Short mmCIF file of C-alpha atoms in Angstrom, two decimals:
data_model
loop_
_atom_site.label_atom_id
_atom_site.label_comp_id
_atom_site.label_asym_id
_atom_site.label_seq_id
_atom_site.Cartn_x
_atom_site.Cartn_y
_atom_site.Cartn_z
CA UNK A 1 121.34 43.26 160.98
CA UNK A 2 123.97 41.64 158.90
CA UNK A 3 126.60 43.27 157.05
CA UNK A 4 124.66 42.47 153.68
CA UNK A 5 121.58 43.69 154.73
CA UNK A 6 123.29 47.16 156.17
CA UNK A 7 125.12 47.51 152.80
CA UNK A 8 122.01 47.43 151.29
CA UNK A 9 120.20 49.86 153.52
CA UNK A 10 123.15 52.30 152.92
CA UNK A 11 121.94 52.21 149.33
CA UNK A 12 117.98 52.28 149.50
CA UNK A 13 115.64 54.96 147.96
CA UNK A 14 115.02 58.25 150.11
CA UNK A 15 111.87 58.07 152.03
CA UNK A 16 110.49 61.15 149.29
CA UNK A 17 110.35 58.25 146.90
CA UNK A 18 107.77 56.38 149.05
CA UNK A 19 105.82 59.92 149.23
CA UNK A 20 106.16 60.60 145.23
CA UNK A 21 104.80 56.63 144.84
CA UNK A 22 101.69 56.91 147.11
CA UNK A 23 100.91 60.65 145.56
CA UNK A 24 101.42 59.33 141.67
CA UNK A 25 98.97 56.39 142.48
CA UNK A 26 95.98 58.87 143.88
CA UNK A 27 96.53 60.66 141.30
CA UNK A 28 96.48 57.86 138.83
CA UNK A 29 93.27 56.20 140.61
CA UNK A 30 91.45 59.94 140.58
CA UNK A 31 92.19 60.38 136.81
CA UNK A 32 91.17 56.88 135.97
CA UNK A 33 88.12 57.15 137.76
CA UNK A 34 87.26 60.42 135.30
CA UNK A 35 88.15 58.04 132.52
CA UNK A 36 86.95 55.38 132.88
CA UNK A 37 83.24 57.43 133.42
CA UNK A 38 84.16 58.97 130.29
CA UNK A 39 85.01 55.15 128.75
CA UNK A 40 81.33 53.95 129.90
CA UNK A 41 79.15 57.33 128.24
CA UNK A 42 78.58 56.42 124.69
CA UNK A 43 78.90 59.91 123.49
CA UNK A 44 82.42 59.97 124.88
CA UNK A 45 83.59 56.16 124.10
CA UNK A 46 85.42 57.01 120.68
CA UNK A 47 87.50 60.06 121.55
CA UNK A 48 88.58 57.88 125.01
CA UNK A 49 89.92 55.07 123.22
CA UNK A 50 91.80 57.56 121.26
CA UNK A 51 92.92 59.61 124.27
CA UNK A 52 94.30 56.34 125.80
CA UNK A 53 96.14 55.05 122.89
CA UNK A 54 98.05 58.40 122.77
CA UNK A 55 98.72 57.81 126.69
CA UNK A 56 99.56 54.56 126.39
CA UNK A 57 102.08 54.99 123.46
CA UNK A 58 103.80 57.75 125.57
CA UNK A 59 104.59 55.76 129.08
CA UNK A 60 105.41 52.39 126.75
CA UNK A 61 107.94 54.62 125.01
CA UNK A 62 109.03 55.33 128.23
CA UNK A 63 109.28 51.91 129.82
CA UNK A 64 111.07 50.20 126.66
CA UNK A 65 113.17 53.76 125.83
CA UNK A 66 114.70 52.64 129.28
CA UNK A 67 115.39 49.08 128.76
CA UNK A 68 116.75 49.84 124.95
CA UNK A 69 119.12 52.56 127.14
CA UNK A 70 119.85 50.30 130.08
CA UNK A 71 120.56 47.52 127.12
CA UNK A 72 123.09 49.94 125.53
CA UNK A 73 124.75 50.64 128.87
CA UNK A 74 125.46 47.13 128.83
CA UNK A 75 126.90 46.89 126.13
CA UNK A 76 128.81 50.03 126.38
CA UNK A 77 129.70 50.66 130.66
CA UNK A 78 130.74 53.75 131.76
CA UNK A 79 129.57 55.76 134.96
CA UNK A 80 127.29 57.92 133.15
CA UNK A 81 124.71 54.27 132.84
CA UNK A 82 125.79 53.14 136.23
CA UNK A 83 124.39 56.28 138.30
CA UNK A 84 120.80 55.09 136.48
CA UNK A 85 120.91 52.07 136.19
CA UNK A 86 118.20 50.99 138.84
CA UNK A 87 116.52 53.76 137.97
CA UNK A 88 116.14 52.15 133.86
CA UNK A 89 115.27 49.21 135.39
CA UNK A 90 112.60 50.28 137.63
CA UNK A 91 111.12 51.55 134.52
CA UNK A 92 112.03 48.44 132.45
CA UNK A 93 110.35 46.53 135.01
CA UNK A 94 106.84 48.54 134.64
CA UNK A 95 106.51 46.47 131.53
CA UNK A 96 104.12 44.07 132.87
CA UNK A 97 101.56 46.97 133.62
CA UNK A 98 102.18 47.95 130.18
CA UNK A 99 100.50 44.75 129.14
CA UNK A 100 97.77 45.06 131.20
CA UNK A 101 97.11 48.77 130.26
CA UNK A 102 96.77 47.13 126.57
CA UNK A 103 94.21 45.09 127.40
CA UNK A 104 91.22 47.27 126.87
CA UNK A 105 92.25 48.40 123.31
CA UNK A 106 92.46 44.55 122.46
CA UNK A 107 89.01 43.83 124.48
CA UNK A 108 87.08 46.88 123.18
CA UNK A 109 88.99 49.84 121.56
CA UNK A 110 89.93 48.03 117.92
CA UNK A 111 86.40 49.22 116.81
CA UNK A 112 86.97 52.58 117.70
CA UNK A 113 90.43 53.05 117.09
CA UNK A 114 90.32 51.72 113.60
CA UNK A 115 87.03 52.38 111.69
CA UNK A 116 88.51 55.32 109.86
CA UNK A 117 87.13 58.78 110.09
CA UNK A 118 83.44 59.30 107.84
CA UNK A 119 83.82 62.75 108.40
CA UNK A 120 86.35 62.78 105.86
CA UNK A 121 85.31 63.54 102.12
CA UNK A 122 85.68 60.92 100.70
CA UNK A 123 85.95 59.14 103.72
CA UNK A 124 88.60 57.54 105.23
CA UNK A 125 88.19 54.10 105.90
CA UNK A 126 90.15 51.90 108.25
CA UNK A 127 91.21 48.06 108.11
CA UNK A 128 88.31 47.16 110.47
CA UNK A 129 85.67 48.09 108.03
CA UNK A 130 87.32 48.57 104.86
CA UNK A 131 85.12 49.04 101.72
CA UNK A 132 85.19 48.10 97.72
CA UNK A 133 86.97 51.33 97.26
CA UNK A 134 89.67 50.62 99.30
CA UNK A 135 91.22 48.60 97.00
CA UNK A 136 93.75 46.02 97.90
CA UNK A 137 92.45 46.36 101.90
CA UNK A 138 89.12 45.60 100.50
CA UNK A 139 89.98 42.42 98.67
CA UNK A 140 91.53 40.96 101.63
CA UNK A 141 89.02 41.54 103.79
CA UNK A 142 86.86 39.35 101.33
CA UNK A 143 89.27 36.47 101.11
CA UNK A 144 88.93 36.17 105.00
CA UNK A 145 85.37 37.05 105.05
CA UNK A 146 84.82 34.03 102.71
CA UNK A 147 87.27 31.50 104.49
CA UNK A 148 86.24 32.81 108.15
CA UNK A 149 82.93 34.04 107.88
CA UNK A 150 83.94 37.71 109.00
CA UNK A 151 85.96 40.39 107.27
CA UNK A 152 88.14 41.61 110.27
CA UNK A 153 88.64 38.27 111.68
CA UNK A 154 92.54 38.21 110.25
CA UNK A 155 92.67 41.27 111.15
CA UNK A 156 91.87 41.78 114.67
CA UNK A 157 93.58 38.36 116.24
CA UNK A 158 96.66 39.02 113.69
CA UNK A 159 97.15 42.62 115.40
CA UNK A 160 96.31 40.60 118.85
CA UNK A 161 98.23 38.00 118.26
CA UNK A 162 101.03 40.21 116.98
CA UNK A 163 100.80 42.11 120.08
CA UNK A 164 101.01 39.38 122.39
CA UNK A 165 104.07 38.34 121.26
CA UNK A 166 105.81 41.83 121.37
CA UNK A 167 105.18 41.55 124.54
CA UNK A 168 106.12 38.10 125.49
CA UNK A 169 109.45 39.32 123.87
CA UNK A 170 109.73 42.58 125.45
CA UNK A 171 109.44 40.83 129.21
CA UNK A 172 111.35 38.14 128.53
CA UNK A 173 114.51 40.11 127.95
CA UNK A 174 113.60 42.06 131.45
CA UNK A 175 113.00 39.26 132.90
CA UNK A 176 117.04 38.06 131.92
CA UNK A 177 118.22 41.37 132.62
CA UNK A 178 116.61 41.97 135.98
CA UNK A 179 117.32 38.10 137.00
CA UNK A 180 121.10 38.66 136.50
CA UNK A 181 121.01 42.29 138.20
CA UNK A 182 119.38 40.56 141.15
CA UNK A 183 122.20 38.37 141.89
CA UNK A 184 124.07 41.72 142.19
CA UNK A 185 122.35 42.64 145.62
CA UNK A 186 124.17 39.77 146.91
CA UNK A 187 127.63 39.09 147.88
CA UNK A 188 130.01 38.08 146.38
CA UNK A 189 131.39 40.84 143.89
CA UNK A 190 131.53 39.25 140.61
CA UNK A 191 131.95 40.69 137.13
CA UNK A 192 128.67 39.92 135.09
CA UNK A 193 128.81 42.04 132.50
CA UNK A 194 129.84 39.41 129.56
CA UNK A 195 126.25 37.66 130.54
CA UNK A 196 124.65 40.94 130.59
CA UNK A 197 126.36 41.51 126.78
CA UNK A 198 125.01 38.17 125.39
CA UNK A 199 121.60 39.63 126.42
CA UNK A 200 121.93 42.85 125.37
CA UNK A 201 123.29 42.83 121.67
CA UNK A 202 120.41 40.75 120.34
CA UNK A 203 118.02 42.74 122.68
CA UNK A 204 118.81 45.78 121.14
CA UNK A 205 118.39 44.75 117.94
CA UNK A 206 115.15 42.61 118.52
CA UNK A 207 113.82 45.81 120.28
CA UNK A 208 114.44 47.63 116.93
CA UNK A 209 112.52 45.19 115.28
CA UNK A 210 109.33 44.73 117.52
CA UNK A 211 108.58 48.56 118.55
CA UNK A 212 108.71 48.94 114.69
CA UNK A 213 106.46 46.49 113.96
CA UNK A 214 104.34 47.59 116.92
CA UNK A 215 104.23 51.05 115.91
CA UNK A 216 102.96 50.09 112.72
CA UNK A 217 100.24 47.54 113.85
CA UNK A 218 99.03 50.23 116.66
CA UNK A 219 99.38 53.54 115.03
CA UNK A 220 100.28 54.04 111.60
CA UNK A 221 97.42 51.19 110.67
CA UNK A 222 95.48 54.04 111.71
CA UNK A 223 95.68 55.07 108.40
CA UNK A 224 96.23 51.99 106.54
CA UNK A 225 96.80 53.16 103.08
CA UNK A 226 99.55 55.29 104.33
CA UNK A 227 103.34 53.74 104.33
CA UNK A 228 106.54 54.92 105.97
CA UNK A 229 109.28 53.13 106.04
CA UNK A 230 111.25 55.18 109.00
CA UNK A 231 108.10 55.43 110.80
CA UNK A 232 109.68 53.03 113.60
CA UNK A 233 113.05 54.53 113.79
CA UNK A 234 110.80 58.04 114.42
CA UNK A 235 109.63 56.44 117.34
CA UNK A 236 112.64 54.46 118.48
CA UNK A 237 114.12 58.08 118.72
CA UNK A 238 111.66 59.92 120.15
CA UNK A 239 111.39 56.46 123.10
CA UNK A 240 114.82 57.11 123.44
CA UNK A 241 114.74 60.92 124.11
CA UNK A 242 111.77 60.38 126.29
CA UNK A 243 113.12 57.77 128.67
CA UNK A 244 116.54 59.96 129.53
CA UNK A 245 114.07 62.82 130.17
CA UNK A 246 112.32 61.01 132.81
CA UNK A 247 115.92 59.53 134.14
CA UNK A 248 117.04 62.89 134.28
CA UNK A 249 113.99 64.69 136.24
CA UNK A 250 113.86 61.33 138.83
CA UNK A 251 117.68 62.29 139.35
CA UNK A 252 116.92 65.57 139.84
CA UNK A 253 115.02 64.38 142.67
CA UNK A 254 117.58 62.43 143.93
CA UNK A 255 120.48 64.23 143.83
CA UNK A 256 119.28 66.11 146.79
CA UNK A 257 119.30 63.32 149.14
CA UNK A 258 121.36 60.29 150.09
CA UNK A 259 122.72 58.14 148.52
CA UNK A 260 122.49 59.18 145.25
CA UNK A 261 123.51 62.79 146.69
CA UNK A 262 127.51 61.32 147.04
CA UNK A 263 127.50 59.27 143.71
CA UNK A 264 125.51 62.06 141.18
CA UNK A 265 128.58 64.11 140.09
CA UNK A 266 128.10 67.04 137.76
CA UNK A 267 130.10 64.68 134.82
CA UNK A 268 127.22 62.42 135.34
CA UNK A 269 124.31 64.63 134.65
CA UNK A 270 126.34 66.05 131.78
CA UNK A 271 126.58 62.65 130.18
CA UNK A 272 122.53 62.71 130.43
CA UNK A 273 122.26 66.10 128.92
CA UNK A 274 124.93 64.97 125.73
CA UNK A 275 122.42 61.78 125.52
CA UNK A 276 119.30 64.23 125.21
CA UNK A 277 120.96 66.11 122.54
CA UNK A 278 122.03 63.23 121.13
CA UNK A 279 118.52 61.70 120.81
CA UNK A 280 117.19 64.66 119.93
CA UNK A 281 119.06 65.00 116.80
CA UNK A 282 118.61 61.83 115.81
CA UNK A 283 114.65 62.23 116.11
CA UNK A 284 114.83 65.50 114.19
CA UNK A 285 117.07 63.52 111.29
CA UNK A 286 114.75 60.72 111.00
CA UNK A 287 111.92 63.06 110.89
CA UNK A 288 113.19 65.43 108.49
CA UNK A 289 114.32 62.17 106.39
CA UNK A 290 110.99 61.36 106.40
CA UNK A 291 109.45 64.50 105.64
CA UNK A 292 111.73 65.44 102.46
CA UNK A 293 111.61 61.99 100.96
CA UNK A 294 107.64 62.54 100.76
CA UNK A 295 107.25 65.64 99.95
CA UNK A 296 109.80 65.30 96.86
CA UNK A 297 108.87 62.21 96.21
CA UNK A 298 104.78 63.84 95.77
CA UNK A 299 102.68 60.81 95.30
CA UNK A 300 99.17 60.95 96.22
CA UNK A 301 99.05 57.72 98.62
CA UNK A 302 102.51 59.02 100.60
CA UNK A 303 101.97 63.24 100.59
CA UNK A 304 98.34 62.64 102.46
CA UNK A 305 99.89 62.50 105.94
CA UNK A 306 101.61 65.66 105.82
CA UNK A 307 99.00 67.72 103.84
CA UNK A 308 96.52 66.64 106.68
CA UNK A 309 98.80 67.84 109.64
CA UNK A 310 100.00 70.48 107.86
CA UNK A 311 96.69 72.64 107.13
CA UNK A 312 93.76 73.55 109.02
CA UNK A 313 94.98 74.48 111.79
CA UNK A 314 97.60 71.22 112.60
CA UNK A 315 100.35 73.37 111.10
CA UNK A 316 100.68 75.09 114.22
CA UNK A 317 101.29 71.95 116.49
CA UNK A 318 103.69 71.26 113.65
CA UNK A 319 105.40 74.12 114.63
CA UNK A 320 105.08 74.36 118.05
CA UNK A 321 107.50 70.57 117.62
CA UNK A 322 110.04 71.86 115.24
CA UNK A 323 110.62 74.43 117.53
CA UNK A 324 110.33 73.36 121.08
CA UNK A 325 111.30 69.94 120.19
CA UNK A 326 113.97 70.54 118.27
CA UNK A 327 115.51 73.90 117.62
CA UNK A 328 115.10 75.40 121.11
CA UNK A 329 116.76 72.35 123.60
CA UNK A 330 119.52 71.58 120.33
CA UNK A 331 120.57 75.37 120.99
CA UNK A 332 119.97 75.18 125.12
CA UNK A 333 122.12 72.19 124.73
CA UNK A 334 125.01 73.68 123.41
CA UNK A 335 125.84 74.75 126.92
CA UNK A 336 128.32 72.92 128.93
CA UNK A 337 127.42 74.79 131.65
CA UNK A 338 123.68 73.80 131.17
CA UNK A 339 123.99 70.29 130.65
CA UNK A 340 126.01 70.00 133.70
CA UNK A 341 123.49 71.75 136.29
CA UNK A 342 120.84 69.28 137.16
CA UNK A 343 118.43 72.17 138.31
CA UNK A 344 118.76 73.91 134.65
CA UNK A 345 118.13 70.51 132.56
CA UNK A 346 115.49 69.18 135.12
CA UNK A 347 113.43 72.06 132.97
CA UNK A 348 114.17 70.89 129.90
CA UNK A 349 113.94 67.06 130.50
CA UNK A 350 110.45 67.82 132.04
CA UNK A 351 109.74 69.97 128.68
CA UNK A 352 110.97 67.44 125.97
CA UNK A 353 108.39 65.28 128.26
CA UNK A 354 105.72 67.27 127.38
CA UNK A 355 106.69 67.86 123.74
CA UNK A 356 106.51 64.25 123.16
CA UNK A 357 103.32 64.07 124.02
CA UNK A 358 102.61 66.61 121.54
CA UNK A 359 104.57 65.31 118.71
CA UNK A 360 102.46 61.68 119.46
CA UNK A 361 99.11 63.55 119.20
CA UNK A 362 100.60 64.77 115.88
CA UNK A 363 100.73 61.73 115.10
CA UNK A 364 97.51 60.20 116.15
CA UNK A 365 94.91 62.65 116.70
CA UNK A 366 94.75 64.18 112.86
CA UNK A 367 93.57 60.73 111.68
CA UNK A 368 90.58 60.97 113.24
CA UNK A 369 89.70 65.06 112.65
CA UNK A 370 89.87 66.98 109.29
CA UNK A 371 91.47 70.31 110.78
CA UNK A 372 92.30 71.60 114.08
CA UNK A 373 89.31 73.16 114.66
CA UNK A 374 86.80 70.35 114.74
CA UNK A 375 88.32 69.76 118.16
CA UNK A 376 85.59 70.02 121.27
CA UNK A 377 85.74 70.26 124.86
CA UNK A 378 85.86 66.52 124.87
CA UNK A 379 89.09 66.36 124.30
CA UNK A 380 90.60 67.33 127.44
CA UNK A 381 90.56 63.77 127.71
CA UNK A 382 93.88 64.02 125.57
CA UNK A 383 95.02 65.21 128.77
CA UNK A 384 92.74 63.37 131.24
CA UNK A 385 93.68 60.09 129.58
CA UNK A 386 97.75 60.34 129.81
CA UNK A 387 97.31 61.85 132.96
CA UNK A 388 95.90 58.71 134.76
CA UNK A 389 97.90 56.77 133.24
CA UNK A 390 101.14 58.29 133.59
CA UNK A 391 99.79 58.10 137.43
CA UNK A 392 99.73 54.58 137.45
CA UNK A 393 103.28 54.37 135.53
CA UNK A 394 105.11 56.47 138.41
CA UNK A 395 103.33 54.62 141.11
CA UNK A 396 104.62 51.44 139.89
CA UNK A 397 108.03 53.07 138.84
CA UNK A 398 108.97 54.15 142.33
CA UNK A 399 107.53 51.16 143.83
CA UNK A 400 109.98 49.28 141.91
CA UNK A 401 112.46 51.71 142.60
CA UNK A 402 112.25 51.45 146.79
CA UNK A 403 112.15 47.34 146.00
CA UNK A 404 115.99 47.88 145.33
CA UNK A 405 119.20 49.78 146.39
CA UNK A 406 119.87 52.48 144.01
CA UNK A 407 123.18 51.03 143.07
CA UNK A 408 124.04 47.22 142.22
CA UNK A 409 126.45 47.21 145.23
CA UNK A 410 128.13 43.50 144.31
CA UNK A 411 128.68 44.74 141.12
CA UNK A 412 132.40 44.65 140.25
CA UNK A 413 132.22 47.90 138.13
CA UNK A 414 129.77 49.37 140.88
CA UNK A 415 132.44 49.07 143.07
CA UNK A 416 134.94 50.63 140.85
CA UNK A 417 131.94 53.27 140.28
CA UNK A 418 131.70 54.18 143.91
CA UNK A 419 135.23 54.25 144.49
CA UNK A 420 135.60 56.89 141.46
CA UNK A 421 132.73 58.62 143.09
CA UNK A 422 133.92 58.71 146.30
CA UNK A 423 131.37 57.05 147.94
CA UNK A 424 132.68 53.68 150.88
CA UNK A 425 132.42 50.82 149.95
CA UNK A 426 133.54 47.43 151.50
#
C-alpha cells in the first residue's frame, strides 16, 4: 500500500458508518414503499403530496444549511469547521438526490399542492386554479389563458423552470467546492483556501438569494395572496440551525471511535453548541420580526397567516415552538458545561431536529386545514412521509461520508489542525 493510500486509510469512516448507511436505506426503502402505496390510493393522493413537501423541505434545509455552513467556514477557518468539514460536505453532496426527490411534485404534486383549500369559507383559492375573485391572481391567469390557451401554463413551467435553475445553481457551487476539496486527498500539501474564498463569498450570498426565492415559489405560494418579506431569512435560519444539529448528532457518533475520537476536542463541540445558539436566536429574531410587524401593522391580506395558526387548535403547535424551539435550548445553552459535553447536546441537537419539523408543518400544513382538529388518521403520513425520506437522505449521507477520509489530510490548515489536535501527521 503506498504511503498516500495508508494516510488515507488512517483517516476513513468507522466501520459503524457503513452499518448506520445500510440500516438508514431499509429504512428509507420500507417507508417509501408505505408511501408511495399511499401516493397511488386516490383517497390518500392529496394529503401525500403534502406530507412529502414538508419532508422534502426539511432534509433540503439540511443539505444546503450544510453547504451555506461549510461556505462560511471557508470564508472564516478555524478548527471548530475543520473537525466537520467532510461531514458538511457529505451532506452538501446529497444535493443531487435532492433534485430527484423534487421530481414528483413537478411531475404530479403542483395540482395538489396548490389548488387552495374549498373547505375554507370563503374558500381559499390557490395560483393553479385561481378564480374572478381572486383579484389580481385572477387577471393573470386570463392574460396567459388567452396568449397560451391555459390559465396555469405561466404558472406551472415558471415555478419549474424557476426550480430547475435553483438547482443548477445550488450543484454547481458543490460541484466547485467538492472539486477543489478533492485535490486535498492528494499529496502535495498546498494552501487552497483563497480558491475556496472566491467560491464561497458569492455562494453565500447567491444561496441567500435562491432558498428565498425557492421558499417562496414552493411554500409560501401556498397561499398566494399572503406576502412576507423575511419569509426566506425564517428559513435560511431555521436551515442553518438544522444542519449543525445533524453535524452535531453524526459527531456524536463519531467521537467514540477513531479517527475522529483523537481530533473531536471538547473546544470543538463547544464551538457547535455556540453555533446552535447562535442560529437559534437568529431564527427566533426573524420570526418574532415577522410576527410583530404583522400583527401591528393589522391589515386584512398580511394578519390571515397568523390568525389561522393561531386558533383552532394550531395555537398549541405555536406554542409547543416558542417553547421547545426557542426558550428551552436558548436557556440549556447558557451552559458552558453543556455545550461542551457531546453526550448532553447530542439530546438537544436531535430535539431542535425534531422541532423543525414541527415549526415547517406550522408552516405548511394550516394552509390546507381550517383548525387543528380537522386532522384524521391520514396524516401519520406527516410522519410516514419525512420518515422515508430522511431514510434515503442518511443512506446517501454516510455513503458519501465512507467515499472520503474524515479529514482533508493535504490540507495545509488540516495539517496545522491535526497538529493542534494532537493527532500524527506526516
Amino acid at each position: 500500500m503506498t504511503p498516500e493510500r495508508i494516510r488515507q486509510s488512517e483517516f476513513a469512516a468507522p466501520e459503524i458508518a457503513h452499518t448506520i448507511y445500510q440500516r438508514s436505506l431499509g429504512l428509507g426503502i420500507v417507508f417509501g414503499v408505505i408511501s408511495l402505496i399511499t401516493a397511488i390510493l386516490p383517497g390518500t393522493r392529496e394529503q401525500f403530496f403534502r406530507s412529502y413537501l414538508l419532508g422534502f423541505m426539511l432534509w433540503l434545509g439540511v443539505t444546503l444549511g450544510s453547504m451555506a455552513i461549510l461556505m462560511i467556514q471557508h470564508l472564516t477557518g478555524g478548527a471548530w469547521g475543520m473537525a466537520i468539514r467532510r461531514q458538511l460536505e457529505a451532506a452538501m453532496n446529497t444535493l443531487p438526490l435532492m433534485a430527484i426527490l423534487f421530481i414528483p411534485i413537478l411531475a404530479a404534486g403542483i395540482p395538489y399542492l396548490y389548488s387552495g383549500d374549498p373547505s375554507v369559507t370563503p374558500a381559499m383559492h390557490g395560483w393553479f386554479n385561481a378564480t374572478a375573485s381572486d383579484g389580481h391572481l385572477f387577471q393573470l391567469h386570463q392574460q396567459y389563458m388567452r396568449r397560451f390557451g391555459t390559465p396555469s401554463f405561466l404558472f406551472i413551467n415558471g415555478y419549474t423552470g424557476r426550480a430547475i435553475i435553483y438547482f443548477i445553481i445550488w450543484m454547481l457551487f458543490a460541484w466547485r467546492l467538492n472539486r477543489l476539496s478533492l485535490q486535498q486527498d492528494h499529496p502535495p500539501v498546498q494552501n487552497l483556501a483563497p480558491r475556496f474564498r472566491r467560491i464561497a463569498a458569492p455562494g453565500v450570498i447567491v444561496y441567500a438569494f435562491t432558498i428565498s426565492f425557492a421558499v417562496i415559489d414552493w411554500v409560501m405560494s401556498l397561499s398566494p395572496p399572503w406576502i412576507s418579506t423575511i419569509y426566506g431569512f425564517i428559513f435560511i435560519a431555521g436551515e442553518l440551525l438544522s444542519s449543525i444539529c445533524v453535524a452535531v448528532v453524526v459527531e456524536r457518533i463519531l467521537i467514540r471511535y477513531e479517527p475522529a475520537a483523537s481530533y473531536l476536542k471538547p473546544k470543538e463541540v463547544h464551538d457547535h453548541g455556540k453555533l446552535m445558539l447562535t442560529f437559534i436566536l437568529l431564527w427566533a429574531y426573524f420570526s418574532f420580526s415577522q410576527l410583530l410587524i404583522i400583527w401591528s401593522g393589522n391589515l386584512p391580506s398580511e394578519i390571515s397567516f397568523f390568525t389561522r395558526r393561531l386558533y383552532s387548535g394550531w395555537q398549541l403547535i405555536g406554542l409547543a415552538i416558542v417553547v421547545f424551539h426557542f426558550a428551552v435550548p436558548f436557556v440549556l445553552l447558557l451552559s458552558r458545561p453543556f455545550k461542551r459535553d457531546a453526550t448532553t447536546l447530542v439530546w438537544l441537537a436531535s430535539a431542535l431536529i425534531f422541532m423543525r419539523f414541527v415549526d415547517l408543518f406550522w408552516y405548511i400544513e394550516p394552509n390546507f386545514h381550517k383548525s387543528l382538529g380537522s386532522l384524521s388518521w391520514v396524516n401519520l403520513l406527516d410522519l410516514v412521509v419525512p420518515v422515508a425520506l430522511g431514510g434515503l437522505w442518511f443512506a446517501m449521507f454516510f455513503h458519501n461520508l465512507r467515499s472520503r477520509p474524515l479529514l482533508p489530510v493535504y490540507d495545509m490548515h488540516a495539517q496545522e489542525f491535526m497538529e493542534y489536535a494532537g493527532v500524527a501527521h506526516d
